[in-house]
PDB file of C-alpha atoms in Angstrom:
ATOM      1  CA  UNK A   1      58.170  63.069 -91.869  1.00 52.00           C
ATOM      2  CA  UNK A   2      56.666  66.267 -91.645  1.00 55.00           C
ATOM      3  CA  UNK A   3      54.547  68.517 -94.492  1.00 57.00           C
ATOM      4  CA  UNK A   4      54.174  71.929 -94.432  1.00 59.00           C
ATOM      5  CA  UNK A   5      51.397  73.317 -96.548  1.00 58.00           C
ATOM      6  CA  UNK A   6      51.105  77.063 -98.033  1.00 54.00           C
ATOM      7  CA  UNK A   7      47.672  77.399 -99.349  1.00 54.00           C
ATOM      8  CA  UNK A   8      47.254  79.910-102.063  1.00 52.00           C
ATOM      9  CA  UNK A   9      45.552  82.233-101.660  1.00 54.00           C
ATOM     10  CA  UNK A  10      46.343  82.127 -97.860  1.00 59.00           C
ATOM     11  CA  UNK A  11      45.720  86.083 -97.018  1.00 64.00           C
ATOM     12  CA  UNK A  12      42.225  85.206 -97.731  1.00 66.00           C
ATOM     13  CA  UNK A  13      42.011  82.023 -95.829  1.00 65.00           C
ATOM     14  CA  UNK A  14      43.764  83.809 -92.829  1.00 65.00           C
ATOM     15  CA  UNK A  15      41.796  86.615 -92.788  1.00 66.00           C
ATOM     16  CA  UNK A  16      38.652  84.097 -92.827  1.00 66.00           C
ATOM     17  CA  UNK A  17      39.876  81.981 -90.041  1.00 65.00           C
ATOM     18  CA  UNK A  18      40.747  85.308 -88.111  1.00 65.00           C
ATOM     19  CA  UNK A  19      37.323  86.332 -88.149  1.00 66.00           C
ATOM     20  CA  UNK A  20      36.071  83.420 -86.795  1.00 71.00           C
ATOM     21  CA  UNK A  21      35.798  81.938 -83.222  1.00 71.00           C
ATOM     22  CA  UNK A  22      39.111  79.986 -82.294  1.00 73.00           C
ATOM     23  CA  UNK A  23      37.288  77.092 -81.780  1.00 73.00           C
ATOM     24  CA  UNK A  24      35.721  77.287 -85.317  1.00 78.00           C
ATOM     25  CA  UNK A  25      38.821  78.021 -87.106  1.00 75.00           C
ATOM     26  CA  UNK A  26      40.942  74.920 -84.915  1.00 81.00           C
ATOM     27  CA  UNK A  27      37.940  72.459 -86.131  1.00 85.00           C
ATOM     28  CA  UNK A  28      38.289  73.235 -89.702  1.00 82.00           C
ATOM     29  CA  UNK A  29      41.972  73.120 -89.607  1.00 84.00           C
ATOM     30  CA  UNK A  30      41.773  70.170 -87.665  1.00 88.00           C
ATOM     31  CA  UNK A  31      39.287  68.444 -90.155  1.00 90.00           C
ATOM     32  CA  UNK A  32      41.062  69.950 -93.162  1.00 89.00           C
ATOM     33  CA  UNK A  33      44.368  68.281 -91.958  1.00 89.00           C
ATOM     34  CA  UNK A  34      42.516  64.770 -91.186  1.00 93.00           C
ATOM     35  CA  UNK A  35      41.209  65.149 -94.951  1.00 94.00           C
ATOM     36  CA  UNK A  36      44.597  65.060 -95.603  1.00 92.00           C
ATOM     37  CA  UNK A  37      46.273  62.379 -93.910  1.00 93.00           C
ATOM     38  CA  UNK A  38      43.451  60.148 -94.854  1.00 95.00           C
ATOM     39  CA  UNK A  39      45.262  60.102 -98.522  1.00 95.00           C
ATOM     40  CA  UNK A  40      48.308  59.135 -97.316  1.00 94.00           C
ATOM     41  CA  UNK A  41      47.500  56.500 -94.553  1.00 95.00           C
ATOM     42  CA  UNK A  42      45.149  55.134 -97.064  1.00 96.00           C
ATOM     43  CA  UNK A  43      48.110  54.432 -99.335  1.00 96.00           C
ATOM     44  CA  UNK A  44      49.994  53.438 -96.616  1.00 95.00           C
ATOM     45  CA  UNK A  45      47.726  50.646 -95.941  1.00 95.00           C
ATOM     46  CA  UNK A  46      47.703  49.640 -99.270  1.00 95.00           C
ATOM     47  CA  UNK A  47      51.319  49.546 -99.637  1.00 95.00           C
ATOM     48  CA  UNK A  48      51.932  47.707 -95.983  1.00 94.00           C
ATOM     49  CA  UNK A  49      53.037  43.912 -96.491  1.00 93.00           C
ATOM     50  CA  UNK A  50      50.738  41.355 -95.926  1.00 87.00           C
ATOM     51  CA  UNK A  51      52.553  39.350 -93.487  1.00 84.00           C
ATOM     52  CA  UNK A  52      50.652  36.010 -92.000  1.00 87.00           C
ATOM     53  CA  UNK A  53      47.873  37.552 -90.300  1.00 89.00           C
ATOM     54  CA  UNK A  54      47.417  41.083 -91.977  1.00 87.00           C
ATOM     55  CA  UNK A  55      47.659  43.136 -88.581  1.00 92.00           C
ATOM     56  CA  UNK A  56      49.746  45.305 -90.050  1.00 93.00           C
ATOM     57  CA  UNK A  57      47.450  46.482 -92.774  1.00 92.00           C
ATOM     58  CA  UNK A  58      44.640  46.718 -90.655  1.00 92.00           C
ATOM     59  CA  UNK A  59      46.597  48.837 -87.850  1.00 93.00           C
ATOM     60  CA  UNK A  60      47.844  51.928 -89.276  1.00 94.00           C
ATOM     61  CA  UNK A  61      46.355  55.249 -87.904  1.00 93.00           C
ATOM     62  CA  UNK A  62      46.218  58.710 -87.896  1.00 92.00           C
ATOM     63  CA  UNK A  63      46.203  60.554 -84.792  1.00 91.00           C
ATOM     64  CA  UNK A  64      46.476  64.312 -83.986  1.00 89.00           C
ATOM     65  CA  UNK A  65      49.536  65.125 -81.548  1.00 88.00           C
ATOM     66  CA  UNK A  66      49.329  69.189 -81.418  1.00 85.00           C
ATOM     67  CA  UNK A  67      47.219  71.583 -82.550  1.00 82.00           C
ATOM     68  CA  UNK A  68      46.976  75.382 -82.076  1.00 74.00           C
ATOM     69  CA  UNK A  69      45.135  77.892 -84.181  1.00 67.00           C
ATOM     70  CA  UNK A  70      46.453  77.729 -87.298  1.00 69.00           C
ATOM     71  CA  UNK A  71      48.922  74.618 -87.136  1.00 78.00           C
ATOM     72  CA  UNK A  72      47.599  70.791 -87.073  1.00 83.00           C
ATOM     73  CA  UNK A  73      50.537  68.072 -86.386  1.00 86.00           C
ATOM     74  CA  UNK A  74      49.062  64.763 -87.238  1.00 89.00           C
ATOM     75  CA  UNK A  75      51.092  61.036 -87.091  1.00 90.00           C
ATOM     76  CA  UNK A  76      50.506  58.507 -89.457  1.00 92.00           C
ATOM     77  CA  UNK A  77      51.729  55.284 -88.387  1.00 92.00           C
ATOM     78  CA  UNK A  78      50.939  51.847 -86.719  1.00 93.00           C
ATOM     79  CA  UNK A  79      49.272  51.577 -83.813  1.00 91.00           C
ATOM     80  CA  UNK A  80      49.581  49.309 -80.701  1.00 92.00           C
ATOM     81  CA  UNK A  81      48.574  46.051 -82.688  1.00 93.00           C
ATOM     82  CA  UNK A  82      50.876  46.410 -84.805  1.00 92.00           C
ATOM     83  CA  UNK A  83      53.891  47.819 -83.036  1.00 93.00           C
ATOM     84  CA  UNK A  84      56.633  46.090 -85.444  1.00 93.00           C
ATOM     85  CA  UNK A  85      55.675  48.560 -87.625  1.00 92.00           C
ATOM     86  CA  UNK A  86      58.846  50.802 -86.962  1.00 92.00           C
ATOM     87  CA  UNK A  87      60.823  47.576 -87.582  1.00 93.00           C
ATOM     88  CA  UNK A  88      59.553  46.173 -91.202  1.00 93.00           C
ATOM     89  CA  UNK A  89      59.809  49.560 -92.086  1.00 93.00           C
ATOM     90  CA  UNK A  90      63.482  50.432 -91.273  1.00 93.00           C
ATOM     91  CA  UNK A  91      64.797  46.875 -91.092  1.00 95.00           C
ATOM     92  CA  UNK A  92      66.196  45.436 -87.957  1.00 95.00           C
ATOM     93  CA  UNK A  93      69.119  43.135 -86.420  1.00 95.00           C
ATOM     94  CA  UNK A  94      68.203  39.460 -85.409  1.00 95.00           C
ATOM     95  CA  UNK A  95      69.687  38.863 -82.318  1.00 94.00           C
ATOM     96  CA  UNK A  96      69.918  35.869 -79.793  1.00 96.00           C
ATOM     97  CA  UNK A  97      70.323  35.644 -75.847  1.00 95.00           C
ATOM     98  CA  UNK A  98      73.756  33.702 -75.496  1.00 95.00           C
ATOM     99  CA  UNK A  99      73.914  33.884 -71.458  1.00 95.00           C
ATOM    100  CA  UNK A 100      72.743  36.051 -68.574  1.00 96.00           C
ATOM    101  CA  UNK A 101      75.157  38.461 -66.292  1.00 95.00           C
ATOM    102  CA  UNK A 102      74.164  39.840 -63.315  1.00 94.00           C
ATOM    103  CA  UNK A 103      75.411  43.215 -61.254  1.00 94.00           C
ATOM    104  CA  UNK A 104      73.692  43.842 -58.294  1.00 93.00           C
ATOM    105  CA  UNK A 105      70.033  43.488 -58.257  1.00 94.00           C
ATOM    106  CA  UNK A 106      69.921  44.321 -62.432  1.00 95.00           C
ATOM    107  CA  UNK A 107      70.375  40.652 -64.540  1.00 95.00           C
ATOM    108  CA  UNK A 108      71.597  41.834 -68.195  1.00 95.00           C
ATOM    109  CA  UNK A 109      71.398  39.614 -71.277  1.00 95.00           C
ATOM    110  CA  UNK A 110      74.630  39.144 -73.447  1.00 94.00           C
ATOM    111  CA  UNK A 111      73.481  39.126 -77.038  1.00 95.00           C
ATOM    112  CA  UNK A 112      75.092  38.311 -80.135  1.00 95.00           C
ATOM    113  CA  UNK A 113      74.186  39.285 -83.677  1.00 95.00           C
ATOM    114  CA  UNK A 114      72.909  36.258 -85.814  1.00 95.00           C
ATOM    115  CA  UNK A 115      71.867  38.434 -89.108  1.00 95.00           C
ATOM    116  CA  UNK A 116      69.753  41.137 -90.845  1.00 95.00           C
ATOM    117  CA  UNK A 117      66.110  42.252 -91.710  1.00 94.00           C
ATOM    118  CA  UNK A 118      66.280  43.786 -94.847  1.00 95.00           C
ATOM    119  CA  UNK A 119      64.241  47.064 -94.643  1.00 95.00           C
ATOM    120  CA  UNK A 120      60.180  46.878 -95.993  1.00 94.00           C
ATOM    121  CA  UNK A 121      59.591  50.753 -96.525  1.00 95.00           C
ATOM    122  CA  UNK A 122      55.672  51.733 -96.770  1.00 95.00           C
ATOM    123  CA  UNK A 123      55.198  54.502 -95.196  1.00 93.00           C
ATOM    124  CA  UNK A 124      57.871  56.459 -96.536  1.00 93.00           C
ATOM    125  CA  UNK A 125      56.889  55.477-100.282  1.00 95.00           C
ATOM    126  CA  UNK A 126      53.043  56.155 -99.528  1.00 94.00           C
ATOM    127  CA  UNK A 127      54.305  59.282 -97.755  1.00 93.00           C
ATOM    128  CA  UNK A 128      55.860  60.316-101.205  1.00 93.00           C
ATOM    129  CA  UNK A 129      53.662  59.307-103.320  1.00 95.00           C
ATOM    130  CA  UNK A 130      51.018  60.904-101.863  1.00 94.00           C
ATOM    131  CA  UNK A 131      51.919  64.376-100.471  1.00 91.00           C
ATOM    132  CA  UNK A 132      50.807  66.665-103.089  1.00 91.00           C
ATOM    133  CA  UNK A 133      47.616  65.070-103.632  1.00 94.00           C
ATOM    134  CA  UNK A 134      47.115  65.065 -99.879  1.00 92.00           C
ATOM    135  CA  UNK A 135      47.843  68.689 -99.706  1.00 88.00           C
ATOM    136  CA  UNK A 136      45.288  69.442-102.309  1.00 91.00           C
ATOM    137  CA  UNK A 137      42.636  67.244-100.312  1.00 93.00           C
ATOM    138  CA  UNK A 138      43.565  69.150 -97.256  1.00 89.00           C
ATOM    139  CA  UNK A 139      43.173  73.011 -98.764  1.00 85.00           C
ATOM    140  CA  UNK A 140      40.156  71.948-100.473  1.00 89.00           C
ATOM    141  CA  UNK A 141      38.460  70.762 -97.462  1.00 89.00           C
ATOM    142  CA  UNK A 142      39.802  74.321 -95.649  1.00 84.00           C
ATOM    143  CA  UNK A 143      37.676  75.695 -98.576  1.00 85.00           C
ATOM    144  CA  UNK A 144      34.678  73.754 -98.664  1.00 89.00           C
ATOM    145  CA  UNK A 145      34.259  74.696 -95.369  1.00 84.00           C
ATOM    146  CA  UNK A 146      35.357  78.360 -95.087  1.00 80.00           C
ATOM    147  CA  UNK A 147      32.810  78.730 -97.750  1.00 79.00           C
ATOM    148  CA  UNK A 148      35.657  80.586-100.721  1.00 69.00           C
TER     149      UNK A 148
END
């Protein structure tokens, strides 16, 4: 899922972050775009299932994965803890390990399909939810701290 944001007022904001250092203007945008994707991994952890131990809930994160001068790619998602994340989200097939075959040195399992996990969506409807009031957050935070 990806958001782009166009911040009104944005020839002012450019010019602002142009006449900074780099390094100035990449930690506000990076802050401003943390701001952000707090809003929507908070609802995300509010809208995660429960499950029997809660890891889910208490594993989603936000990390930055690029970042140039005036661009800030964050991912919102679980983390290592709770890497079944992926599959209560978009469902999965239950499989079972009928028998072993080997070819050479490689030993290869023969599966068969036994059912269905119905998909749990969170992200995506936290995601929705949450995107304009996550953009606001994030260009009032640019803002705040480009003083305008």
């Amino acid at each position: 899922m990806k958001v782009r944001m166009k911040v009104e007022g944005g020839d002012k904001i450019a010019r602002k972050l142009q006449m900074i250092a780099e390094e100035t203007a990449r930690t506000h945008m990076r802050e401003a775009a943390l701001a952000g994707a707090e809003v929507i991994r908070a609802a995300a952890v509010e809208k995660a299932p429960e499950g029997k131990t809660g890891t889910l809930k208490g594993d989603i994160h936000k990390e930055i994965k690029k970042q140039t001068k005036a661009r800030v790619e964050i991912h919102i998602g679980p983390g290592k803890d709770a890497w079944y994340g992926r599959l209560v989200e978009e469902g999965h097939k239950l499989v079972r390990v009928i028998g072993r075959t080997q070819k050479g040195r490689r030993t290869y399992r023969i599966k068969k399909e036994i059912g269905q996990v119905p998909p749990h969506p969170f992200l995506r409807p936290a995601f929705d939810e949450k995107v304009d009031e996550a953009q606001k957050k994030a260009v009032e935070e640019l803002r705040r701290r480009l003083k305008l």
